[in-house]
mmCIF file of N, CA and C and ligand atoms in Angstrom:
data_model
loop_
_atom_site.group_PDB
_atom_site.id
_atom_site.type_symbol
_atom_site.label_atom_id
_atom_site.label_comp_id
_atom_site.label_asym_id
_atom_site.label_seq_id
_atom_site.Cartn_x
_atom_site.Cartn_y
_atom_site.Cartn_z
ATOM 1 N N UNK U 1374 -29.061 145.501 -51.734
ATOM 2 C CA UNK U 1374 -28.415 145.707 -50.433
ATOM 3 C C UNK U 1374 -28.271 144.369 -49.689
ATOM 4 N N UNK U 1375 -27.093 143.911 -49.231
ATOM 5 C CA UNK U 1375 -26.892 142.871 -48.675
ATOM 6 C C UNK U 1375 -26.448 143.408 -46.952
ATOM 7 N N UNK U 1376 -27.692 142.530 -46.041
ATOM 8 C CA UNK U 1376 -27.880 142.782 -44.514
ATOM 9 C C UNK U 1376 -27.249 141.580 -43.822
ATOM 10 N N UNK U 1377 -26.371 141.948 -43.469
ATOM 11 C CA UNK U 1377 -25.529 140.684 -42.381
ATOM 12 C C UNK U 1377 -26.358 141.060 -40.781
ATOM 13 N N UNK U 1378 -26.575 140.450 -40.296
ATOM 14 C CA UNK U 1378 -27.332 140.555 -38.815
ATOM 15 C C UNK U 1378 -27.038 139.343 -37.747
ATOM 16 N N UNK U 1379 -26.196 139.916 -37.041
ATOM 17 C CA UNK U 1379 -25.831 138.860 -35.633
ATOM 18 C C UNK U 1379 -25.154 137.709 -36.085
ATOM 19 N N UNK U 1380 -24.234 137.457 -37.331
ATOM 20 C CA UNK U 1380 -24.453 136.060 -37.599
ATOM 21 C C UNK U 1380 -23.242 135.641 -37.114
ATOM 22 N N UNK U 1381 -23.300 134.570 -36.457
ATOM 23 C CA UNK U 1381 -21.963 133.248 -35.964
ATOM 24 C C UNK U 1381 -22.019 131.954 -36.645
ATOM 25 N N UNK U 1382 -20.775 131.540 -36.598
ATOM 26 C CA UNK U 1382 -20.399 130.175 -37.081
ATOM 27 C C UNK U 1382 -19.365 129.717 -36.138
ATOM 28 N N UNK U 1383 -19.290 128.818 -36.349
ATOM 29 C CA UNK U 1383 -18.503 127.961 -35.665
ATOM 30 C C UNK U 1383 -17.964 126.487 -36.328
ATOM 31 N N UNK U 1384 -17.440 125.874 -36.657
ATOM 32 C CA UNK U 1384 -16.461 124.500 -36.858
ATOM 33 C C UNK U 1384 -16.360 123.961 -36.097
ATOM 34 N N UNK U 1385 -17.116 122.971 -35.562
ATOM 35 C CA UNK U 1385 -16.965 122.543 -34.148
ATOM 36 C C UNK U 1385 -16.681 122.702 -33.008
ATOM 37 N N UNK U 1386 -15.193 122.936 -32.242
ATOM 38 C CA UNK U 1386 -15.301 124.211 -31.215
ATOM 39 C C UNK U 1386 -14.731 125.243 -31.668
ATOM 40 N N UNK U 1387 -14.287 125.772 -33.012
ATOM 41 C CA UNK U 1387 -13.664 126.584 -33.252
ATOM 42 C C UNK U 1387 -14.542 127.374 -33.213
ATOM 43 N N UNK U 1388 -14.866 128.404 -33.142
ATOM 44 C CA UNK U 1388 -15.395 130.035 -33.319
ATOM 45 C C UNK U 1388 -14.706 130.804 -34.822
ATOM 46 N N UNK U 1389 -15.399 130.860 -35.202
ATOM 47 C CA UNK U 1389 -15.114 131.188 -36.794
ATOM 48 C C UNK U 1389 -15.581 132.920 -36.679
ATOM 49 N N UNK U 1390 -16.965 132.823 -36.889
ATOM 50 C CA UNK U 1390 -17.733 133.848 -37.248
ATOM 51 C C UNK U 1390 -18.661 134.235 -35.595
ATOM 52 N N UNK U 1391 -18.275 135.364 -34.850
ATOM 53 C CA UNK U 1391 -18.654 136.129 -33.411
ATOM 54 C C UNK U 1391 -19.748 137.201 -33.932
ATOM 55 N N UNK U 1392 -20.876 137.134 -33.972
ATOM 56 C CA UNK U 1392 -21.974 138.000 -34.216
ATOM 57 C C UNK U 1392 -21.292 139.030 -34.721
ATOM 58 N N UNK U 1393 -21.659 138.488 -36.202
ATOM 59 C CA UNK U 1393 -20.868 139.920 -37.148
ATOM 60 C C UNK U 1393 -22.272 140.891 -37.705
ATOM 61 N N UNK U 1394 -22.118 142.160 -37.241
ATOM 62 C CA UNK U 1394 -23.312 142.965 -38.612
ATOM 63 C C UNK U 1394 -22.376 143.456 -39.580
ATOM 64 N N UNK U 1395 -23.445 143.876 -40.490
ATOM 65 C CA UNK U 1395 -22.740 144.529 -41.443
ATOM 66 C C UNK U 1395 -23.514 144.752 -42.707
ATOM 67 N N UNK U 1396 -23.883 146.051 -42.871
ATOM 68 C CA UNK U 1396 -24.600 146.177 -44.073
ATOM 69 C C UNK U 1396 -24.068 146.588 -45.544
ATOM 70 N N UNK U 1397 -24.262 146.410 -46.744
ATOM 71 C CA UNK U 1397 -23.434 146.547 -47.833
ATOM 72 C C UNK U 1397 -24.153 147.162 -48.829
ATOM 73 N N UNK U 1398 -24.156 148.571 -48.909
ATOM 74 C CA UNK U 1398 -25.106 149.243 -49.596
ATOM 75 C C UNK U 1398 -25.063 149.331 -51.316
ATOM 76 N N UNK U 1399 -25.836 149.515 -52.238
ATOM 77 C CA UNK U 1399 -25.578 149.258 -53.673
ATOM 78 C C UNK U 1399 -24.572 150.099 -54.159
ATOM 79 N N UNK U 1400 -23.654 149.945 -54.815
ATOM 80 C CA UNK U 1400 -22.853 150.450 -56.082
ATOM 81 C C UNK U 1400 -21.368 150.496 -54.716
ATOM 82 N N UNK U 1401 -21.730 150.000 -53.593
ATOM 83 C CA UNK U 1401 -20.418 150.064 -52.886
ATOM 84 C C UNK U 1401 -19.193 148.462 -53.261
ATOM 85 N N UNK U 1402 -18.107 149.316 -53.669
ATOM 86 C CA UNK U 1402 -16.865 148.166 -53.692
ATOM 87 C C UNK U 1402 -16.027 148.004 -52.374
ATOM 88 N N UNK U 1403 -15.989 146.583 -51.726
ATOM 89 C CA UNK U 1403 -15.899 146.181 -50.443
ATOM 90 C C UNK U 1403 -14.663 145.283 -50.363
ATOM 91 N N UNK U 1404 -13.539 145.694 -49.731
ATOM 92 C CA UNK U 1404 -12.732 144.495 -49.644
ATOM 93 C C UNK U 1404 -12.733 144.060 -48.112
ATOM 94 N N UNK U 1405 -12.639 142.712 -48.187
ATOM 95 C CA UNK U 1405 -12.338 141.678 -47.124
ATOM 96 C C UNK U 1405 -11.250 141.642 -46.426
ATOM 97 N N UNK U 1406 -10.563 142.494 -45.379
ATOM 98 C CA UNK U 1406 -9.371 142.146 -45.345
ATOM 99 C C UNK U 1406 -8.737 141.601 -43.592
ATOM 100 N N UNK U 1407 -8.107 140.729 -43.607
ATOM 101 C CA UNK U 1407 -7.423 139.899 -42.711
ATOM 102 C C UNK U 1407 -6.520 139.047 -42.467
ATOM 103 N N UNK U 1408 -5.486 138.590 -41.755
ATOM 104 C CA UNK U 1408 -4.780 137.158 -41.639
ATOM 105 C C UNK U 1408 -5.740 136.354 -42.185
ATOM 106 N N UNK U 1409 -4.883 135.145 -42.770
ATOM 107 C CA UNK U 1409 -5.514 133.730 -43.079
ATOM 108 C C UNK U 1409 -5.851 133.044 -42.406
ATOM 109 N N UNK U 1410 -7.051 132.458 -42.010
ATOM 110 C CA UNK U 1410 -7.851 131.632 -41.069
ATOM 111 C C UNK U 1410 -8.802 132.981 -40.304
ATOM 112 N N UNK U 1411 -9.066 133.949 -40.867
ATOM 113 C CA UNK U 1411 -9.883 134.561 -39.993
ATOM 114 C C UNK U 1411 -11.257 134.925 -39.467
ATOM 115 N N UNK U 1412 -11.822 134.018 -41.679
ATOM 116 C CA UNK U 1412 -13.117 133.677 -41.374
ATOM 117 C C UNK U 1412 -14.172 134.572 -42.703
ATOM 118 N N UNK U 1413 -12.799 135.464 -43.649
ATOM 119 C CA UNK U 1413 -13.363 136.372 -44.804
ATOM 120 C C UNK U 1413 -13.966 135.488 -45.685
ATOM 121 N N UNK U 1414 -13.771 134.217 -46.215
ATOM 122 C CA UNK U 1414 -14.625 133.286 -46.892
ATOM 123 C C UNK U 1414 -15.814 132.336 -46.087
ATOM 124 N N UNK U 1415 -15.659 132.011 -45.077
ATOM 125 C CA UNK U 1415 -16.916 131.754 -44.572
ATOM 126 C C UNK U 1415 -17.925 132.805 -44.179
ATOM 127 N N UNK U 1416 -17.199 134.170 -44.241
ATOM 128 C CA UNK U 1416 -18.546 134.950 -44.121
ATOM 129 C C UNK U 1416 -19.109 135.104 -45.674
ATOM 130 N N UNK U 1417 -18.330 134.834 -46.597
ATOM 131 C CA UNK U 1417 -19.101 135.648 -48.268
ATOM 132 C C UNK U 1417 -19.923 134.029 -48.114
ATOM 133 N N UNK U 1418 -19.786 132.755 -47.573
ATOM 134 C CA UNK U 1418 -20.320 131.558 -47.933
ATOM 135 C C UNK U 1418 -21.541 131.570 -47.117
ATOM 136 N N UNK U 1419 -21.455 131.914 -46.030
ATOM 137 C CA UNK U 1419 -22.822 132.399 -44.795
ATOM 138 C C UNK U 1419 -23.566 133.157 -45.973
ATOM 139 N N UNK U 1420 -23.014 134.367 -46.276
ATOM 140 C CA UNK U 1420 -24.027 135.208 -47.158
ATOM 141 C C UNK U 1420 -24.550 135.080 -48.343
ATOM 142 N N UNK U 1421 -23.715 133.728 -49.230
ATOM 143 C CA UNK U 1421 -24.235 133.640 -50.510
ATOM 144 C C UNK U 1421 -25.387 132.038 -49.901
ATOM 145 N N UNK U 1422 -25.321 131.951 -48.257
ATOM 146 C CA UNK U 1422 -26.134 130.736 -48.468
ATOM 147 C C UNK U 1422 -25.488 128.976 -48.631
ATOM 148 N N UNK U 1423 -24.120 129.398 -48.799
ATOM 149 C CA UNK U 1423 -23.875 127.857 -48.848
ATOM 150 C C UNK U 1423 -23.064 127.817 -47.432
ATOM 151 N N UNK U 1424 -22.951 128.064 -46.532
ATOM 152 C CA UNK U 1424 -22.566 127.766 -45.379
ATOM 153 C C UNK U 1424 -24.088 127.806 -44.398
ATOM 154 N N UNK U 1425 -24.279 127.040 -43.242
ATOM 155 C CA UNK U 1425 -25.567 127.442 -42.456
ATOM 156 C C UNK U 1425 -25.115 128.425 -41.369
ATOM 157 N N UNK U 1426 -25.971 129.434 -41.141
ATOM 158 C CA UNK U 1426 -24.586 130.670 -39.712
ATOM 159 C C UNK U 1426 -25.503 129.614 -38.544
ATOM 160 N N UNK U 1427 -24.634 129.462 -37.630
ATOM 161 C CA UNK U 1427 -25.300 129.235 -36.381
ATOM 162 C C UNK U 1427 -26.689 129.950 -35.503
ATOM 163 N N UNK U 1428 -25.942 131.140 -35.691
ATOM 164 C CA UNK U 1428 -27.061 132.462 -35.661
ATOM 165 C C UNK U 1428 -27.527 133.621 -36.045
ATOM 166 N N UNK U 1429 -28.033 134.169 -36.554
ATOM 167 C CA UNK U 1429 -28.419 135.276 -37.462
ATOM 168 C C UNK U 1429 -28.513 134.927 -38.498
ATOM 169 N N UNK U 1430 -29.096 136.038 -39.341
ATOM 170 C CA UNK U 1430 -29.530 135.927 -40.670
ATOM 171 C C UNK U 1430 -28.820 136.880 -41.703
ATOM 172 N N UNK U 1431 -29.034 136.150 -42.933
ATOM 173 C CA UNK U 1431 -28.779 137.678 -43.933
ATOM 174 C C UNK U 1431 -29.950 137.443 -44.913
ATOM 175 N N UNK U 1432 -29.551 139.000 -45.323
ATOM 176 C CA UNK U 1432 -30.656 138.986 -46.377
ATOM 177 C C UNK U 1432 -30.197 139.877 -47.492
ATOM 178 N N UNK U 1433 -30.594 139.955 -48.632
ATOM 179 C CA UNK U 1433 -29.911 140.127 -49.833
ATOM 180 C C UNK U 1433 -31.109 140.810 -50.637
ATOM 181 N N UNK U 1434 -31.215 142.251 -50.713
ATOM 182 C CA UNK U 1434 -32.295 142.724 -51.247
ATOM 183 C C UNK U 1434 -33.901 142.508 -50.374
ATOM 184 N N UNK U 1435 -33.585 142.231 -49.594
ATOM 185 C CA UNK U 1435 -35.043 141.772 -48.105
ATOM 186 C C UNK U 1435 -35.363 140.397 -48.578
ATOM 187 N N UNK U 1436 -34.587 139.942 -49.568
ATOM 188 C CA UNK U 1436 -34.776 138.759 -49.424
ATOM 189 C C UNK U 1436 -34.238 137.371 -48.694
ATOM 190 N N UNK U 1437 -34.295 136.622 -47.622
ATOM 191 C CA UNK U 1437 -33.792 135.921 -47.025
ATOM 192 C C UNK U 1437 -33.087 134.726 -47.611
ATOM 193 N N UNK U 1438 -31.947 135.014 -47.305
ATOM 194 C CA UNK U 1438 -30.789 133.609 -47.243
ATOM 195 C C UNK U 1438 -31.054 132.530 -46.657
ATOM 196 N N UNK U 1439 -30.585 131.309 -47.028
ATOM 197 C CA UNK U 1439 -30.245 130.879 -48.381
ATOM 198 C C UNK U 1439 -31.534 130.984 -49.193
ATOM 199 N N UNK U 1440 -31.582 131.503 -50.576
ATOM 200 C CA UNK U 1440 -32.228 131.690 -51.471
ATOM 201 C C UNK U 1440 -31.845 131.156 -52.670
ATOM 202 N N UNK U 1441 -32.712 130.281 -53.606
ATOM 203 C CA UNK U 1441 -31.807 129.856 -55.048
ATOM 204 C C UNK U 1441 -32.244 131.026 -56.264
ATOM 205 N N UNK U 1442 -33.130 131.533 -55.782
ATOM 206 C CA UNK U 1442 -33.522 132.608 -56.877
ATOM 207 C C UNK U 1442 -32.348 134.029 -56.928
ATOM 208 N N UNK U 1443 -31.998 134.342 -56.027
ATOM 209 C CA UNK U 1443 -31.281 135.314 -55.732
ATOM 210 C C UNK U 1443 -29.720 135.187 -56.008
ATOM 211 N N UNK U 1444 -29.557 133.620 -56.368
ATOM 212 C CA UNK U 1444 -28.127 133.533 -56.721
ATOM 213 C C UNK U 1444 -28.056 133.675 -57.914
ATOM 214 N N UNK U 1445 -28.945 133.644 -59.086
ATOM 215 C CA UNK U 1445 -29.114 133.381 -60.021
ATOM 216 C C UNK U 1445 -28.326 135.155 -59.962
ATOM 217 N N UNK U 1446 -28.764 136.364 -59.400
ATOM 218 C CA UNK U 1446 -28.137 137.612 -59.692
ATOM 219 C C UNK U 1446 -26.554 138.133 -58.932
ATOM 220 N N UNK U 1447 -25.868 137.068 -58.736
ATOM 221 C CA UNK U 1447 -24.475 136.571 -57.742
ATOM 222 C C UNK U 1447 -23.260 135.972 -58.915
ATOM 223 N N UNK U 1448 -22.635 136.732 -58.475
ATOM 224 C CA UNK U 1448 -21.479 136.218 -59.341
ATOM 225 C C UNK U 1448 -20.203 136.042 -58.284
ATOM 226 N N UNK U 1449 -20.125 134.641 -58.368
ATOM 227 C CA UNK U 1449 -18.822 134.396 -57.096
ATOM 228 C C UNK U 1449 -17.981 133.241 -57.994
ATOM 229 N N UNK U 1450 -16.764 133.987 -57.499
ATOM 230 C CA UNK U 1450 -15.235 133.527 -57.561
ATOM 231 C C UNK U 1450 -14.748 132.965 -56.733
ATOM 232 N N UNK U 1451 -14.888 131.465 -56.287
ATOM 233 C CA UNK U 1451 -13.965 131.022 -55.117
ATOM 234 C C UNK U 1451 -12.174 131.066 -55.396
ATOM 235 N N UNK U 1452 -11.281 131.340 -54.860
ATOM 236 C CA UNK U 1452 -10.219 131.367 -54.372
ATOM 237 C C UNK U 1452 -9.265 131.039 -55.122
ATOM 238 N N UNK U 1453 -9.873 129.401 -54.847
ATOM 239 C CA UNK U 1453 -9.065 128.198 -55.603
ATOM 240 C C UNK U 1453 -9.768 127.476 -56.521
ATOM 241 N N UNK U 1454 -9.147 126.498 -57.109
ATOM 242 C CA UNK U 1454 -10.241 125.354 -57.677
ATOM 243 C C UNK U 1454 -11.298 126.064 -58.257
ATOM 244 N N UNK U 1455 -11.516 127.028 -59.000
ATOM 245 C CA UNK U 1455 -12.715 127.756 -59.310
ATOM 246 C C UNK U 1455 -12.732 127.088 -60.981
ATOM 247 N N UNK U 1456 -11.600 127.020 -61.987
ATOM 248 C CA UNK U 1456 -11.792 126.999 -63.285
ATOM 249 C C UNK U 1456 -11.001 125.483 -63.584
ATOM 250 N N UNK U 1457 -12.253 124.841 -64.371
ATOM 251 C CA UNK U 1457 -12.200 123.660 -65.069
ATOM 252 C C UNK U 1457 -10.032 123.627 -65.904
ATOM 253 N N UNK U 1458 -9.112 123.519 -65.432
ATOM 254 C CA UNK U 1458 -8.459 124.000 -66.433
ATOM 255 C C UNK U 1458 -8.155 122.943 -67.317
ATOM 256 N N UNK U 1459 -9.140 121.790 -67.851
ATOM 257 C CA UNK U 1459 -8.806 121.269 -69.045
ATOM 258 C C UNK U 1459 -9.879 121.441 -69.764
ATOM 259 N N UNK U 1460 -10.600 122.523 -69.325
ATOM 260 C CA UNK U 1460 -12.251 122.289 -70.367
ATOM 261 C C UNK U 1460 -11.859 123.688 -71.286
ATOM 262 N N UNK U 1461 -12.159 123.293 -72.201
ATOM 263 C CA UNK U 1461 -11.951 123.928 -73.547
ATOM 264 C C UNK U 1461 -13.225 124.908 -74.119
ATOM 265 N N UNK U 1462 -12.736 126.120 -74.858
ATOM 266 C CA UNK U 1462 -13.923 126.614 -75.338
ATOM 267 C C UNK U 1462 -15.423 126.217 -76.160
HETATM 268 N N1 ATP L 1823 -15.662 123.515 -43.891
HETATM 269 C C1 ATP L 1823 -14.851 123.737 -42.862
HETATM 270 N N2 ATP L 1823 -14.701 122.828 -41.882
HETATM 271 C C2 ATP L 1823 -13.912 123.064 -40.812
HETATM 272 N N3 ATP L 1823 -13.188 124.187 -40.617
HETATM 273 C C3 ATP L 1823 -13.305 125.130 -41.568
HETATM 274 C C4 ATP L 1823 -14.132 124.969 -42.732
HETATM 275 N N4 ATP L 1823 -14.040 126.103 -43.489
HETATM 276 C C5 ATP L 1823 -13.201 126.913 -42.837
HETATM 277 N N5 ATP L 1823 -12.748 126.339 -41.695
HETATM 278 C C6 ATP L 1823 -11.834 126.952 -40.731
HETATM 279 O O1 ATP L 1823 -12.390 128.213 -40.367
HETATM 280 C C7 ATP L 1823 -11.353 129.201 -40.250
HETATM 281 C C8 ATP L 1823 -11.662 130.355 -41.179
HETATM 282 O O2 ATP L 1823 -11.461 129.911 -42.510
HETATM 283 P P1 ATP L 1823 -11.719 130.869 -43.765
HETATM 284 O O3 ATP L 1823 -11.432 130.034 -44.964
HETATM 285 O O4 ATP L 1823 -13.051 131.499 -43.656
HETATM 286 O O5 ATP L 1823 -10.599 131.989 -43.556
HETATM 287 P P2 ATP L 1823 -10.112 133.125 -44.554
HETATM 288 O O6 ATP L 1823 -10.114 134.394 -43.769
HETATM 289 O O7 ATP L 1823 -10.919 133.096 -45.814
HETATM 290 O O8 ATP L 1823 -8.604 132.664 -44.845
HETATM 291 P P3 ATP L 1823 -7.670 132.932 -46.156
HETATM 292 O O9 ATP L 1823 -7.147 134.352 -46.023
HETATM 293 O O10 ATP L 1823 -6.580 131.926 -46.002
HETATM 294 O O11 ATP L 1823 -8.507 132.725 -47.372
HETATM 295 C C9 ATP L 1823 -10.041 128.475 -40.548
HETATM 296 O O12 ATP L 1823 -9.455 128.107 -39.322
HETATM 297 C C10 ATP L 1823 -10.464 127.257 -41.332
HETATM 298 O O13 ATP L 1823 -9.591 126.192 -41.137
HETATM 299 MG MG1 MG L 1824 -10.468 132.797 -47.804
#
C-alpha cells in the first residue's frame, strides 16, 4: 500500500505539488491524469523518493520514503530517455 500524506513541492516559486493525500491500495490499477505541467511525474518522483516533498511524507508498505530497500520491489518507466537505444542484447 502506497500512503501519500500532505505532501507539497514546489520549484522555486512555482507550486507544483499543494498538500496532496492519497492512498493506493494493493492489486489497484491507477492512472495519472492531467494537462502537461501539472505535476503527475513529480508526484510518482516524491513517492518513489527521488524528488524531496517540501512537506509530508509517503510511505510504501509503512515503510518510509525515500527508502533504497523498497525500490529494489518498484518498477518505474520514466517518460522519456528511459532505454539505452544503442545498447544491444
Ligand atoms: N526538476 C525540476 N526543476 C524545475 N521545475 C520542474 C522540475 N521538474 C518539473 N518541473 C516543473 O514542474 C511542473 C510539473 O512538471 P511535471 O513534469 O511533474 O508535470 P507532468 O504533469 O508530469 O507533465 P507531462 O504531462 O508533460 O508529463 C512543470 O511546470 C515543470 O516545468
Ligand atoms: Mg510527466
Amino acid at each position: 500500500m502506497i500512503e501519500v500524506n500532505n505532501v507539497s513541492k514546489a520549484f522555486k516559486k512555482q507550486q507544483v505539488l499543494a498538500d496532496i493525500n492519497v492512498n493506493f491500495e494493493p492489486g489497484e490499477i491507477v492512472g495519472l491524469i492531467g494537462p502537461s505541467g501539472t505535476g503527475k511525474t513529480t508526484l510518482i518522483q516524491c513517492i518513489l523518493g527521488m524528488e524531496h516533498t517540501d512537506t509530508g511524507w509517503v510511505t510504501i508498505n509503512e515503510k518510509s520514503i525515500p527508502n533504497r530497500k523498497v525500490l529494489k520491489d518498484i518498477g518505474y518507466m520514466a517518460q522519456s530517455d528511459a532505454l539505452y537505444e544503442d545498447l544491444t542484447g
